[in-house]
Each structure stands twice: as C-alpha cells, then as structure tokens.
Amino acid sequence: MKKLHISLIAFTLLTSLGCESILEEKPQSQIVPSFFESPSGVLGGIAGVYNEIRGQWGTEGFSTEMQAGTDEFIQGASSGGGPVHTFNGLNSSNFGSAWGSAFTSINTINGVLKFGQNIDLPVATKNQYLAQAKFLRAFWYFYLVQTWGDVPLSTEFITVPSQSAKRDPALDVYKLIIQDLTEAAAALPDRPTAPFLGKAATKPVALFFLAKAYLTRGWLTNSQADFAEAAKISNDIIVAKSTYGLDLWQDFGDAFVPANDYGKETMFVSDHSNDAKYGYYRLGSGESGGFANNLTPWFTNWNYPNNSGINSFVNASGTLVNSGTAGMVRDSYYGRPYARIRPNSVKQTSGEFTGKNYFLDQAFVKRDVDSRFANTFYTVYISNTAITNPATAANNRRGIGYTMQVGVDTAVWLPDFEVVGAPQFVGTRPFKGIVAPPSTWNSNLYPAVKKHMDPSRGTNFNDPSTRPVVLTRFSEVYLVGAEAYLMAGNKAKAAELLNVVRQRAAFRKTNTAAQNTAAATAMTITANDVTVDFILDERSREFFGEWMRNQDLVRTKSLVRRVQAWNREAAPYVKDFHVLRPIPQSQIDRTVEGPKFPQNTGY
C-alpha cells in the first residue's frame, strides 16, 4: 500500500519452507514475536502482506500462470515456450511462483492476529487492523486452495523451524476462508478508511470474496446451499452499492482510464508508486523482472517496431512477410513489446468448432454492438515515425511514393474482418501503412490488450507501470452473482444480472441515444440463453487479460473441455489432473521429517 508500506525482510521460518542450509547456517528472519507487540508492528505486518500481493499480481511469471494455456490465450513469439502454455511437461519444477509468498504472508498474518489482540489502540481501530489481517489470510488461502487443492493449514504463528509438513483437506481450508471473510466483513468499514486508503480491503471487498468462496466451494461439493449463499451475498452488495461507493461506469472503457484506477468501479487493487519509498520502481531502470513491479501492460504486446514493415506482403502460401522500413518505433503509448501471450485467434481444424476461433467467433462475436472488443484491444497503430517510402522501394506494390505523417497516418490496421487487397491496399485504394486482417495474424502480429497501458512512462517507456494492478472490479459482482443464481436454479435472476453488464457494454459515447438504446436491446438476453459456457464467454468479454481465466475454467470444471475445444496448442496434452497445479519441488524436497509431502495426482 502506498501510504503505509514498511520494508520487511520475508519471514522464512515456515513449516512449509524450512531449508537445511537456512535453518542451520544462516537464519534470515527479522520478524520476531515482539515485532507485533506494538501498533506500528501490527500495521507493518499487514503492510508487508499487502506488499507480497504486489510481488505476484502484475509480475511476469505469476501472470502467465494465471492466464496461459486457456481458451483465451496462446503463446506469443517471445513466450519462451514452456509447459505452462501447453501442459506438455508441466511438473513440480516449473510452476508455483507464489507458493512461498502465500505461506510467508499467512504466517505473518498469524503473528498479527495472535499479538494484535493486545496492542494499545482504540477498540474500533484495533478491530479494523484485525479484520484486515483476517481478510488477507483468507485471500491467500483462497488462492492456494484453488491452485493446489489440499494445502497446509495453519492458524498459529510459527517461530520454531520445522522440516515436517502435511496437507490438510481443501474443505477444511474453505471453512477457515469463509470464517475469516465473514468476520472480516463484519468489522471492515463500508469505504476505505485511514490508514488503509486507496482501494484496500473494505466490507464489500470481503463480502465479494466471501461470495466467490461460497461459489467455488459449491462447485467443488455440488452444494445448493453454497450457491444460494453466493447468490444472496452478491445481490446484497449490488443493492447496497451506493452505501459502498461502488457502481459501474456508463462506458466500459472508462474502467481502464488511468484517472479512474481508484474510481467507483474499482474494488481491490495492489498499489504501485513511482516513489521508491513505497515500492520498487527505479526511474529509467527498464526492469523486466525480479522485483514486485507491474509489468502487466507489456505481456500481450507484439513486436510492432520490428514487424510493421511498410511494404509487407502476403506470399504464395498466404503468410504475411515483413518487408520494408518499420512504420512504428517503440513508445510509451503502445508499450514495451514482450509478446509472451496473445489472444487465441487460431482457427480450429476439427471438432465442434471447426473453422472458428475463440477470440473472434465465440468470445467477441458481437463486435458491432458490444464495445468491449474495441475497448480491450489495440487494432489501430498511428504512425509515430516519419518515414519516406519511395515508389521504387522493394515490395512496394502501391505504385506511389509517400511520407508517413506522424500522429495522422495509420501505420498498422488490424481489422477484425478480411480486407480485399491487404496488406497494402483496401480494395483498390493504396494504404500508406499495412492492413493486417485476421488471416495474417501470427505469433508476432495480433491485437494487443490495451486495458492496462501506462502512457505516463514518457521517454522511460521501458520502465514498469506504476498504475495499480486492479484485482477486483464491481462488474465481477454481477458475474459471480449470475453464476451462483444459475447454479442455484434461478436462470431468470442470472439473466437479469448479466444484462446489466451486457447493456453497459452496448454503450458508446460516439453513439446517439437511439443507437445506444438499439444496441442495448441487441445485447439483452433471456433466461434461456444462460448456461455455464455463456457465462464463461461473458467473463472473457468482461475480464480478458485480468488474471483469472485459469481459475474460472477450473472452478466451473471446464478447463479440459474448453481447452480441448479451442486451444490447438494445449489440446493434445491437457488432462483431467491439470485442474490442480503441481506442488513445487522445493516444498517436497524440504519436507524431510515425518511423512513425505504428497504431490498432486498426475505429476
């Protein structure tokens, strides 16, 4: 958190992370019980755990783990390959970036809860501190149980090193999660209150995660009671939205305007700052990893400076060949090109969806009335470099020479439909830049996600973003509620909640009132339209690139089915056991006392 970050050396003496070389030779912990015996110590412990969230959400490895290998994403040109994209060879040595952070955080919070009861503060203030702690413990356990299933469950502050550990049943973990979130919601304020400013945990945030925990446990146990509770809580949040200061922006795109990062639709974030006192940002460092920096804007960026040759052409085999001087140079608006993952626009060659791709033919199929495609992806790149293209230049088939006008001419247009004459013509009209329709998209040319872009980098466009990573938006309350109502047997209420989000998506500032009314009507669905797959498609439209796709597919028991249906890279390899991730090998190796720490089935 920007306002109260205190640098803490990670507490490593955990049951789950004990390492002989650390335990016997070089103890690293500087958090001892006495640290939590003062208000500043308790506050510092809470701040340190918020910082551990910053160390995962928005970083490269974790973001890949949460999104790669799904129906939404396939590999970009610089993915580096790897089993996380295809499930081929996924094992205990190549997954689990947040395992250690989660248990470090949980142990710190256990210390806060144990000693924070006795600190000298007004009762209301103390209760808010303890409620923050309970929320954070539930937050981390919810991530752990969704990712690995049975995990070590601890509510005690561990101060004595141990090299033994065991896994506790997932349902026991959910019991603690629900208890912690229930108690946190009862004590947290309706709106952010000092010292927990910005968009830290509040009552509606705790209630939202409580609803999602009930929903997820309901899927696990087929519990109608859990589905009903998730539905009720979601609806209660929506009914009380004015009390909580929450609402949807009228325009979907406004949710991603940097000035609105802390606005009414944002519920919970991980803060970043360009002030080194409150984070890890170093001006001009261009860091690509290793710190708790927000790199989110760059992951889906194709290498537009190297693949926007102004005289590119399609060869005899139908492949786009990069040719000529690049029509773009790297800048802060279009971002640093990482090309790690890209929207899954590959057509299926067999099965139910032969000839279709998930990106355009399923998720964003109503692009004429649904504004979310245009507000989520870059499809037009305006020239940011003045280049002259002589009529005689190699592969210039336009028959004319010209100079690109910076800020005026389109260097690259990626239409969502086929264009006759592409890439150098639109029909018979010469096009100054290049036109790259879907048939030409490849691992290094495709629409990039623009939701998280950070133009504030200025000339330091290689630097990490200092925008907050938004973990929860108010629109997800509607989607979680819709899913819960569907599973509880109330499809009419599910459709009602979905229509709020869909009709918002129909709005465009450039439309007339009549056009917006017509678009909203076109986006309206009925109870008969609501299925699990429809909701998953809707979640793609609403949350594409927002770190939750793997969890969505796992929760709804849809991972294998939908990956096999849509993702040609991963379809041959994904198996039922992949719904749980492999326990990190370091955890297994370090458990040397007592029973061996069990690995998940299949790994």
PDB file of C-alpha atoms in Angstrom, residues 319-425:
ATOM      1  CA  THR A 319       1.813 -15.967 -44.921  1.00  0.00           C
ATOM      2  CA  LEU A 320       2.465 -12.335 -44.109  1.00  0.00           C
ATOM      3  CA  VAL A 321       6.111 -11.474 -44.839  1.00  0.00           C
ATOM      4  CA  ASN A 322       7.599  -8.494 -43.018  1.00  0.00           C
ATOM      5  CA  SER A 323       9.265  -6.167 -45.525  1.00  0.00           C
ATOM      6  CA  GLY A 324      10.428  -2.593 -45.626  1.00  0.00           C
ATOM      7  CA  THR A 325      11.105   0.073 -43.015  1.00  0.00           C
ATOM      8  CA  ALA A 326       9.059  -0.266 -39.823  1.00  0.00           C
ATOM      9  CA  GLY A 327       6.132   2.099 -39.648  1.00  0.00           C
ATOM     10  CA  MET A 328       6.420   2.244 -35.845  1.00  0.00           C
ATOM     11  CA  VAL A 329       9.045   2.780 -33.191  1.00  0.00           C
ATOM     12  CA  ARG A 330       8.683   1.801 -29.559  1.00  0.00           C
ATOM     13  CA  ASP A 331       6.875   4.399 -27.452  1.00  0.00           C
ATOM     14  CA  SER A 332       5.029   4.742 -24.158  1.00  0.00           C
ATOM     15  CA  TYR A 333       1.538   4.743 -25.665  1.00  0.00           C
ATOM     16  CA  TYR A 334       1.786   1.380 -27.407  1.00  0.00           C
ATOM     17  CA  GLY A 335       4.170  -0.003 -24.836  1.00  0.00           C
ATOM     18  CA  ARG A 336       7.111  -2.301 -24.472  1.00  0.00           C
ATOM     19  CA  PRO A 337       6.785  -5.376 -26.706  1.00  0.00           C
ATOM     20  CA  TYR A 338       7.041  -8.602 -24.720  1.00  0.00           C
ATOM     21  CA  ALA A 339       4.893 -10.923 -26.890  1.00  0.00           C
ATOM     22  CA  ARG A 340       4.528 -13.502 -24.118  1.00  0.00           C
ATOM     23  CA  ILE A 341       0.888 -14.399 -24.719  1.00  0.00           C
ATOM     24  CA  ARG A 342      -1.580 -13.464 -27.418  1.00  0.00           C
ATOM     25  CA  PRO A 343      -5.332 -13.710 -27.965  1.00  0.00           C
ATOM     26  CA  ASN A 344      -6.333 -17.133 -29.217  1.00  0.00           C
ATOM     27  CA  SER A 345      -7.323 -16.358 -32.803  1.00  0.00           C
ATOM     28  CA  VAL A 346      -6.212 -19.691 -34.266  1.00  0.00           C
ATOM     29  CA  LYS A 347      -8.973 -21.474 -36.142  1.00  0.00           C
ATOM     30  CA  GLN A 348      -9.936 -24.953 -35.052  1.00  0.00           C
ATOM     31  CA  THR A 349      -9.326 -27.701 -37.594  1.00  0.00           C
ATOM     32  CA  SER A 350     -11.519 -30.396 -36.092  1.00  0.00           C
ATOM     33  CA  GLY A 351     -14.347 -30.956 -33.675  1.00  0.00           C
ATOM     34  CA  GLU A 352     -17.477 -28.945 -32.946  1.00  0.00           C
ATOM     35  CA  PHE A 353     -15.871 -25.583 -33.735  1.00  0.00           C
ATOM     36  CA  THR A 354     -14.049 -26.418 -36.985  1.00  0.00           C
ATOM     37  CA  GLY A 355     -13.235 -23.250 -38.869  1.00  0.00           C
ATOM     38  CA  LYS A 356     -13.827 -20.996 -35.862  1.00  0.00           C
ATOM     39  CA  ASN A 357     -11.510 -19.308 -33.402  1.00  0.00           C
ATOM     40  CA  TYR A 358     -12.345 -18.470 -29.813  1.00  0.00           C
ATOM     41  CA  PHE A 359     -11.270 -14.848 -29.965  1.00  0.00           C
ATOM     42  CA  LEU A 360     -13.477 -13.539 -32.780  1.00  0.00           C
ATOM     43  CA  ASP A 361     -16.033 -16.273 -33.372  1.00  0.00           C
ATOM     44  CA  GLN A 362     -17.021 -17.016 -29.786  1.00  0.00           C
ATOM     45  CA  ALA A 363     -15.902 -14.534 -27.156  1.00  0.00           C
ATOM     46  CA  PHE A 364     -16.181 -11.285 -29.110  1.00  0.00           C
ATOM     47  CA  VAL A 365     -18.693 -12.368 -31.709  1.00  0.00           C
ATOM     48  CA  LYS A 366     -20.997  -9.297 -31.390  1.00  0.00           C
ATOM     49  CA  ARG A 367     -18.376  -6.658 -32.022  1.00  0.00           C
ATOM     50  CA  ASP A 368     -20.822  -4.431 -33.885  1.00  0.00           C
ATOM     51  CA  VAL A 369     -22.811  -3.676 -30.719  1.00  0.00           C
ATOM     52  CA  ASP A 370     -20.515  -4.805 -27.898  1.00  0.00           C
ATOM     53  CA  SER A 371     -17.947  -2.089 -27.112  1.00  0.00           C
ATOM     54  CA  ARG A 372     -15.680  -4.366 -25.111  1.00  0.00           C
ATOM     55  CA  PHE A 373     -13.645  -5.552 -28.075  1.00  0.00           C
ATOM     56  CA  ALA A 374     -12.783  -2.005 -29.123  1.00  0.00           C
ATOM     57  CA  ASN A 375     -12.063  -1.011 -25.518  1.00  0.00           C
ATOM     58  CA  THR A 376      -9.899  -4.040 -24.782  1.00  0.00           C
ATOM     59  CA  PHE A 377      -7.588  -4.300 -27.805  1.00  0.00           C
ATOM     60  CA  TYR A 378      -5.367  -2.117 -29.946  1.00  0.00           C
ATOM     61  CA  THR A 379      -6.420  -2.536 -33.560  1.00  0.00           C
ATOM     62  CA  VAL A 380      -5.028   0.744 -34.936  1.00  0.00           C
ATOM     63  CA  TYR A 381      -1.421   1.925 -34.591  1.00  0.00           C
ATOM     64  CA  ILE A 382      -0.964   5.572 -35.583  1.00  0.00           C
ATOM     65  CA  SER A 383       2.414   6.317 -37.113  1.00  0.00           C
ATOM     66  CA  ASN A 384       4.940   7.658 -34.599  1.00  0.00           C
ATOM     67  CA  THR A 385       7.859   7.964 -37.010  1.00  0.00           C
ATOM     68  CA  ALA A 386       8.149   9.924 -40.245  1.00  0.00           C
ATOM     69  CA  ILE A 387       9.429   7.614 -42.928  1.00  0.00           C
ATOM     70  CA  THR A 388       9.507   8.031 -46.677  1.00  0.00           C
ATOM     71  CA  ASN A 389       8.518   5.092 -48.842  1.00  0.00           C
ATOM     72  CA  PRO A 390       9.718   5.552 -52.449  1.00  0.00           C
ATOM     73  CA  ALA A 391       7.592   4.113 -55.207  1.00  0.00           C
ATOM     74  CA  THR A 392      10.626   2.071 -56.210  1.00  0.00           C
ATOM     75  CA  ALA A 393      11.192   0.527 -52.754  1.00  0.00           C
ATOM     76  CA  ALA A 394      11.377  -3.261 -52.693  1.00  0.00           C
ATOM     77  CA  ASN A 395       7.923  -4.864 -52.453  1.00  0.00           C
ATOM     78  CA  ASN A 396       6.125  -1.521 -52.576  1.00  0.00           C
ATOM     79  CA  ARG A 397       3.266  -2.621 -54.798  1.00  0.00           C
ATOM     80  CA  ARG A 398       1.170   0.547 -54.449  1.00  0.00           C
ATOM     81  CA  GLY A 399       2.779   2.305 -57.395  1.00  0.00           C
ATOM     82  CA  ILE A 400       3.255   5.513 -55.400  1.00  0.00           C
ATOM     83  CA  GLY A 401       5.800   7.040 -53.080  1.00  0.00           C
ATOM     84  CA  TYR A 402       4.880   8.993 -49.948  1.00  0.00           C
ATOM     85  CA  THR A 403       5.961  10.084 -46.470  1.00  0.00           C
ATOM     86  CA  MET A 404       4.138   8.953 -43.319  1.00  0.00           C
ATOM     87  CA  GLN A 405       2.674  11.786 -41.241  1.00  0.00           C
ATOM     88  CA  VAL A 406       3.354  11.293 -37.536  1.00  0.00           C
ATOM     89  CA  GLY A 407       0.177  11.286 -35.460  1.00  0.00           C
ATOM     90  CA  VAL A 408      -2.013  11.257 -38.564  1.00  0.00           C
ATOM     91  CA  ASP A 409      -1.426   8.253 -40.785  1.00  0.00           C
ATOM     92  CA  THR A 410      -2.228   4.720 -39.722  1.00  0.00           C
ATOM     93  CA  ALA A 411       0.901   2.600 -39.680  1.00  0.00           C
ATOM     94  CA  VAL A 412      -0.844  -0.682 -38.866  1.00  0.00           C
ATOM     95  CA  TRP A 413      -4.536  -1.510 -39.008  1.00  0.00           C
ATOM     96  CA  LEU A 414      -5.671  -4.855 -37.652  1.00  0.00           C
ATOM     97  CA  PRO A 415      -9.316  -5.106 -38.738  1.00  0.00           C
ATOM     98  CA  ASP A 416     -11.447  -7.847 -37.224  1.00  0.00           C
ATOM     99  CA  PHE A 417     -12.568  -8.908 -40.716  1.00  0.00           C
ATOM    100  CA  GLU A 418     -10.902  -9.786 -44.002  1.00  0.00           C
ATOM    101  CA  VAL A 419      -9.985  -6.898 -46.303  1.00  0.00           C
ATOM    102  CA  VAL A 420      -9.557  -7.325 -50.044  1.00  0.00           C
ATOM    103  CA  GLY A 421      -6.162  -6.049 -51.152  1.00  0.00           C
ATOM    104  CA  ALA A 422      -4.485  -6.351 -47.758  1.00  0.00           C
ATOM    105  CA  PRO A 423      -1.845  -5.681 -46.657  1.00  0.00           C
ATOM    106  CA  GLN A 424      -1.041  -2.735 -48.982  1.00  0.00           C
ATOM    107  CA  PHE A 425      -4.484  -1.946 -50.343  1.00  0.00           C
TER     108      PHE A 425
END
